Tab-separated table of C-alpha atoms and ligand atoms in Angstrom:
chain	number	residue	atom	x	y	z
A	1	ALA	CA	21.847	3.763	-8.126
A	2	ILE	CA	23.124	2.111	-4.933
A	3	ASP	CA	26.891	2.510	-4.452
A	4	GLU	CA	29.503	3.426	-1.827
A	5	ASN	CA	27.995	6.935	-1.596
A	6	THR	CA	24.684	5.527	-0.371
A	7	ALA	CA	24.059	5.716	3.377
A	8	VAL	CA	20.396	4.755	3.482
A	9	ALA	CA	18.188	3.241	0.791
A	10	MET	CA	14.540	4.066	1.449
A	11	ILE	CA	12.498	1.874	-0.855
A	12	THR	CA	8.781	1.400	-1.306
A	13	HIS	CA	8.224	-2.363	-1.407
A	14	VAL	CA	5.133	-2.175	-3.653
A	15	ASN	CA	5.034	0.826	-5.971
A	16	TYR	CA	1.929	2.932	-5.327
A	17	ARG	CA	1.472	3.714	-9.027
A	18	THR	CA	2.265	0.529	-10.956
A	19	GLY	CA	1.802	-2.075	-8.219
A	20	ALA	CA	5.251	-3.494	-9.036
A	21	MET	CA	6.797	-5.317	-6.062
A	22	HIS	CA	10.524	-5.429	-5.314
A	23	ASP	CA	12.358	-8.570	-4.205
A	24	MET	CA	13.013	-7.400	-0.654
A	25	ALA	CA	15.646	-10.006	0.227
A	26	ALA	CA	17.673	-9.526	-2.973
A	27	LEU	CA	17.631	-5.716	-2.773
A	28	THR	CA	18.496	-5.721	0.919
A	29	ARG	CA	21.561	-7.851	0.110
A	30	ILE	CA	22.674	-5.331	-2.545
A	31	ILE	CA	22.106	-2.422	-0.140
A	32	HIS	CA	24.121	-4.121	2.602
A	33	GLN	CA	26.952	-4.962	0.174
A	34	ALA	CA	27.226	-1.206	-0.475
A	35	GLY	CA	27.466	-0.620	3.281
A	36	ALA	CA	24.082	1.117	3.460
A	37	LEU	CA	20.959	0.633	5.562
A	38	ALA	CA	17.749	-0.749	4.036
A	39	VAL	CA	14.568	1.061	5.102
A	40	TRP	CA	11.396	-0.393	3.599
A	41	ASP	CA	8.143	1.499	3.084
A	42	LEU	CA	5.300	-0.993	3.541
A	43	ALA	CA	2.383	1.365	2.799
A	44	HIS	CA	1.128	-0.871	-0.030
A	45	SER	CA	2.413	-4.167	1.410
A	46	ALA	CA	1.252	-4.494	5.014
A	47	GLY	CA	-1.935	-6.547	4.965
A	48	ALA	CA	-1.745	-6.889	1.176
A	49	VAL	CA	1.170	-9.283	0.590
A	50	PRO	CA	3.280	-11.541	2.838
A	51	VAL	CA	6.194	-9.517	4.270
A	52	ASP	CA	9.144	-11.194	5.998
A	53	LEU	CA	11.464	-8.421	7.191
A	54	ASN	CA	13.546	-10.661	9.455
A	55	SER	CA	14.476	-13.195	6.785
A	56	ALA	CA	15.190	-10.365	4.333
A	57	GLY	CA	17.597	-8.876	6.892
A	58	ALA	CA	15.864	-5.474	6.719
A	59	ASP	CA	17.136	-2.692	8.979
A	60	TYR	CA	13.968	-0.646	9.425
A	61	ALA	CA	10.478	-0.454	8.006
A	62	VAL	CA	7.620	2.016	8.166
A	63	GLY	CA	4.030	1.824	7.063
A	64	CYS	CA	0.514	3.046	7.559
A	65	THR	CA	-2.505	1.240	8.956
A	66	TYR	CA	-5.220	3.000	6.990
A	67	LYS	CA	-4.850	1.141	3.686
A	68	TYR	CA	-4.850	-2.677	3.618
A	69	LEU	CA	-4.875	-2.858	7.450
A	70	ASN	CA	-8.364	-1.273	7.520
A	71	GLY	CA	-7.725	1.435	10.129
A	72	GLY	CA	-9.368	4.162	8.098
A	73	PRO	CA	-8.376	7.838	7.867
A	74	GLY	CA	-6.326	9.087	10.828
A	75	SER	CA	-5.211	5.667	12.026
A	76	PRO	CA	-1.589	5.491	13.221
A	77	ALA	CA	1.598	4.954	11.260
A	78	PHE	CA	3.939	2.169	12.395
A	79	ILE	CA	7.651	1.518	12.535
A	80	TRP	CA	9.418	-1.856	12.557
A	81	VAL	CA	12.902	-2.294	14.042
A	82	PRO	CA	14.725	-5.628	14.410
A	83	LYS	CA	15.809	-6.642	17.912
A	84	ARG	CA	19.500	-6.061	17.043
A	85	LEU	CA	18.878	-2.340	16.390
A	86	GLN	CA	16.255	-1.481	18.983
A	87	ASN	CA	18.690	-0.239	21.590
A	88	VAL	CA	21.048	1.672	19.298
A	89	PHE	CA	18.455	3.856	17.601
A	90	SER	CA	17.338	7.093	19.209
A	91	GLN	CA	13.836	8.202	18.449
A	92	PRO	CA	13.670	11.908	17.587
A	93	LEU	CA	9.895	12.045	18.199
A	94	SER	CA	10.193	11.090	21.858
A	95	GLY	CA	7.046	11.253	23.940
A	96	TRP	CA	5.833	9.886	27.228
A	97	TRP	CA	4.706	6.552	25.726
A	98	GLY	CA	8.342	5.851	24.786
A	99	HIS	CA	9.738	6.659	28.244
A	100	LYS	CA	11.020	3.822	30.391
A	101	LYS	CA	9.347	5.022	33.591
A	102	PRO	CA	7.184	8.034	32.748
A	103	PHE	CA	5.648	8.263	36.212
A	104	GLU	CA	8.966	8.685	37.981
A	105	MET	CA	8.712	12.262	36.671
A	106	SER	CA	12.488	12.486	36.458
A	107	PRO	CA	13.998	15.556	34.737
A	108	GLU	CA	15.866	13.336	32.205
A	109	TYR	CA	14.334	11.498	29.265
A	110	GLN	CA	15.058	7.792	29.588
A	111	PRO	CA	13.913	5.761	26.575
A	112	ASP	CA	12.350	2.338	27.088
A	113	ASP	CA	14.680	-0.639	26.484
A	114	GLY	CA	12.960	-2.351	23.576
A	115	ILE	CA	10.534	-1.486	20.805
A	116	GLY	CA	8.564	0.655	23.284
A	117	ARG	CA	11.029	3.530	22.805
A	118	PHE	CA	9.684	4.072	19.295
A	119	LEU	CA	6.255	5.115	20.525
A	120	CYS	CA	5.394	8.818	20.527
A	121	GLY	CA	2.317	9.670	22.547
A	122	THR	CA	-0.396	10.345	22.722
A	123	GLN	CA	-1.872	8.854	19.553
A	124	PRO	CA	-5.605	9.703	19.376
A	125	ILE	CA	-7.190	6.759	21.177
A	126	VAL	CA	-10.254	6.416	18.947
A	127	SER	CA	-7.930	5.875	15.965
A	128	MET	CA	-6.262	3.016	17.865
A	129	SER	CA	-9.639	1.367	18.530
A	130	LEU	CA	-10.539	1.457	14.850
A	131	VAL	CA	-7.292	-0.114	13.686
A	132	GLU	CA	-7.642	-2.754	16.401
A	133	CYS	CA	-10.972	-3.777	14.822
A	134	GLY	CA	-9.321	-3.755	11.401
A	135	LEU	CA	-6.495	-5.983	12.598
A	136	ASP	CA	-8.819	-8.391	14.439
A	137	VAL	CA	-10.170	-9.576	11.078
A	138	PHE	CA	-6.702	-10.849	10.144
A	139	GLY	CA	-6.912	-13.231	13.116
A	140	GLN	CA	-9.561	-15.192	11.190
A	141	THR	CA	-7.261	-15.932	8.234
A	142	ASP	CA	-3.579	-15.908	7.271
A	143	MET	CA	-1.422	-14.046	4.777
A	144	ALA	CA	-0.828	-17.059	2.509
A	145	THR	CA	-4.587	-17.476	2.011
A	146	LEU	CA	-5.038	-13.733	1.491
A	147	ARG	CA	-2.233	-13.663	-1.063
A	148	ARG	CA	-3.852	-16.494	-3.063
A	149	LYS	CA	-7.174	-14.640	-3.147
A	150	SER	CA	-5.489	-11.315	-3.939
A	151	LEU	CA	-3.631	-12.742	-6.945
A	152	ALA	CA	-6.753	-14.534	-8.158
A	153	LEU	CA	-8.653	-11.218	-8.000
A	154	SER	CA	-6.028	-9.173	-9.853
A	155	ASP	CA	-5.498	-11.981	-12.405
A	156	LEU	CA	-9.237	-12.062	-13.070
A	157	PHE	CA	-9.406	-8.275	-13.367
A	158	ILE	CA	-6.524	-8.144	-15.860
A	159	GLU	CA	-7.978	-10.983	-17.917
A	160	LEU	CA	-11.452	-9.406	-18.014
A	161	VAL	CA	-10.178	-5.918	-18.888
A	162	GLU	CA	-8.075	-7.344	-21.705
A	163	THR	CA	-10.946	-9.384	-23.128
A	164	ARG	CA	-14.091	-7.335	-22.344
A	165	CYS	CA	-12.450	-3.934	-23.044
A	166	SER	CA	-10.009	-4.961	-25.770
A	167	GLU	CA	-11.198	-2.323	-28.266
A	168	PHE	CA	-10.219	0.556	-25.947
A	169	PRO	CA	-6.732	2.059	-25.447
A	170	LEU	CA	-5.964	0.473	-22.063
A	171	GLN	CA	-2.377	-0.544	-21.350
A	172	LEU	CA	-1.467	-2.714	-18.364
A	173	VAL	CA	1.410	-1.182	-16.358
A	174	THR	CA	1.375	-3.744	-13.522
A	175	PRO	CA	3.744	-6.722	-13.868
A	176	ARG	CA	2.053	-9.982	-14.878
A	177	ALA	CA	4.507	-12.140	-12.901
A	178	HIS	CA	2.988	-12.915	-9.496
A	179	ALA	CA	6.315	-12.439	-7.685
A	180	GLU	CA	6.507	-8.885	-9.027
A	181	ARG	CA	2.939	-7.785	-8.231
A	182	GLY	CA	1.350	-6.308	-5.119
A	183	SER	CA	-2.413	-6.293	-4.552
A	184	GLN	CA	-3.416	-3.861	-7.297
A	185	ALA	CA	-3.717	-3.598	-11.062
A	186	SER	CA	-3.067	-0.356	-12.942
A	187	PHE	CA	-3.925	0.502	-16.510
A	188	GLU	CA	-2.924	3.528	-18.544
A	189	HIS	CA	-5.605	5.289	-20.561
A	190	PRO	CA	-5.079	8.584	-22.488
A	191	HIS	CA	-8.013	10.071	-20.506
A	192	GLY	CA	-7.314	8.255	-17.265
A	193	TYR	CA	-8.468	11.119	-15.054
A	194	GLU	CA	-11.875	11.491	-16.680
A	195	VAL	CA	-12.440	7.735	-16.917
A	196	MET	CA	-11.735	7.311	-13.187
A	197	GLN	CA	-14.093	10.144	-12.234
A	198	ALA	CA	-16.831	8.500	-14.321
A	199	LEU	CA	-16.146	5.117	-12.696
A	200	ILE	CA	-16.372	6.648	-9.211
A	201	ALA	CA	-19.704	8.250	-10.182
A	202	HIS	CA	-20.844	4.694	-11.045
A	203	ASN	CA	-19.694	3.383	-7.630
A	204	VAL	CA	-16.474	1.729	-8.816
A	205	ILE	CA	-13.959	3.378	-6.514
A	206	GLY	CA	-10.386	3.367	-7.766
A	207	ASP	CA	-7.808	6.136	-7.956
A	208	TYR	CA	-6.266	8.226	-10.681
A	209	ARG	CA	-2.484	8.602	-10.487
A	210	GLU	CA	-0.333	10.748	-12.770
A	211	PRO	CA	0.332	10.149	-15.566
A	212	ARG	CA	-2.812	8.690	-17.133
A	213	ILE	CA	-3.062	5.789	-14.690
A	214	LEU	CA	-6.216	4.065	-13.468
A	215	ARG	CA	-5.364	2.274	-10.230
A	216	PHE	CA	-7.524	-0.530	-8.839
A	217	GLY	CA	-6.710	-1.971	-5.418
A	218	PHE	CA	-7.956	-5.430	-4.404
A	219	THR	CA	-8.313	-5.907	-0.711
A	220	PRO	CA	-8.723	-9.659	-0.492
A	221	LEU	CA	-10.506	-9.656	2.873
A	222	TYR	CA	-13.733	-8.353	1.418
A	223	THR	CA	-13.464	-7.826	-2.355
A	224	ARG	CA	-15.425	-10.568	-4.163
A	225	TYR	CA	-14.978	-12.052	-7.635
A	226	VAL	CA	-18.412	-10.703	-8.570
A	227	ASP	CA	-17.205	-7.211	-7.618
A	228	VAL	CA	-14.337	-7.618	-10.083
A	229	TRP	CA	-16.759	-8.714	-12.797
A	230	ASP	CA	-19.138	-5.808	-12.090
A	231	ALA	CA	-16.253	-3.304	-12.035
A	232	VAL	CA	-15.027	-4.401	-15.462
A	233	GLU	CA	-18.558	-4.279	-16.911
A	234	THR	CA	-18.907	-0.728	-15.551
A	235	LEU	CA	-15.544	0.211	-17.060
A	236	ARG	CA	-16.645	-1.251	-20.384
A	237	ASP	CA	-19.888	0.704	-20.210
A	238	VAL	CA	-18.158	3.998	-19.316
A	239	LEU	CA	-15.775	3.557	-22.270
A	240	ALA	CA	-18.358	2.288	-24.796
A	241	THR	CA	-20.890	5.049	-24.076
A	242	GLU	CA	-18.100	7.634	-23.658
A	243	ALA	CA	-19.809	8.667	-20.425
A	244	TRP	CA	-16.398	9.886	-19.248
A	245	ARG	CA	-16.614	12.797	-21.746
A	246	ALA	CA	-19.219	14.601	-19.590
A	247	PRO	CA	-17.671	17.965	-18.602
A	248	GLU	CA	-17.991	17.379	-14.843
A	249	PHE	CA	-15.526	14.474	-15.046
A	250	ALA	CA	-12.791	16.783	-16.370
A	251	GLU	CA	-12.915	19.025	-13.289
A	252	ARG	CA	-9.831	18.483	-11.174
A	253	GLY	CA	-10.391	18.099	-7.429
A	254	ALA	CA	-7.783	18.288	-4.658
A	255	VAL	CA	-7.877	14.491	-4.297
A	256	THR	CA	-7.664	12.261	-7.348
B	301	LIG	C1	0.130	5.981	1.825
B	301	LIG	C2	1.598	5.994	1.723
B	301	LIG	C3	2.382	6.325	2.838
B	301	LIG	C4	1.795	6.723	4.160
B	301	LIG	O1	1.930	8.083	4.341
B	301	LIG	P1	1.276	8.803	5.598
B	301	LIG	O2	2.111	10.014	5.781
B	301	LIG	O3	1.347	7.849	6.734
B	301	LIG	O4	-0.145	9.120	5.221
B	301	LIG	C5	3.761	6.260	2.692
B	301	LIG	N1	4.336	5.924	1.522
B	301	LIG	C6	3.612	5.607	0.436
B	301	LIG	C7	4.297	5.206	-0.830
B	301	LIG	C8	2.211	5.647	0.498
B	301	LIG	O5	1.476	5.338	-0.580
């Protein structure tokens, strides 16, 4: 789809539905060959998989801090800009945090020289404190270690679902190849919505995503192997007893 008519390619690095991960460096090369800019969405990558925007040659990236970065609801979004572009981009959401000298009170807006110009202001301060706590935990480990644990967790989950729940119509939609997988595993089931509601009622918290997809995210900082085992046994139980057929699990809420 990328050709000489493309100006900007905005690509989600890890697909929110299937968990499939793009090769960021290879795609960025293709985008640049077409003369376009590569903007990466890191919503399901930051804190979940190693991300090297500089070696990929990425132009811009955006993401959120409330998923794998542990900020919780309301925590701030982020933008990444390489040094070479920081001074040529103008930030449409200018605010006093992005001003070079806000307390000069000059009548003109003068953006800061570096990455500071991308700040808005004022982000709710409590939300910043929470994400700071979430990020502190990463200081006790590193992304290579987290990636090893994350893949071990999703490998174990896939293996257990395919062996313990083999008599049920569950179809893996997440790539098996490690290089093509984020930190989640998704399975299709003809009654995915109802099955996920039943799982949540049994304290296994995943998401339902259209169409028919059960999505399970593995946050390697605190998800344990025993949690994976227990989740699959609960899934097996919900399917074997057909607990998901209870009418309350067919009611559609605003959030799935
Ligand atoms: C969660 C998510 C975002 C973040 O969106 P917000 O507007 O910051 O809540 C962006 N892209 C994708 C694909 C997401 O899943």
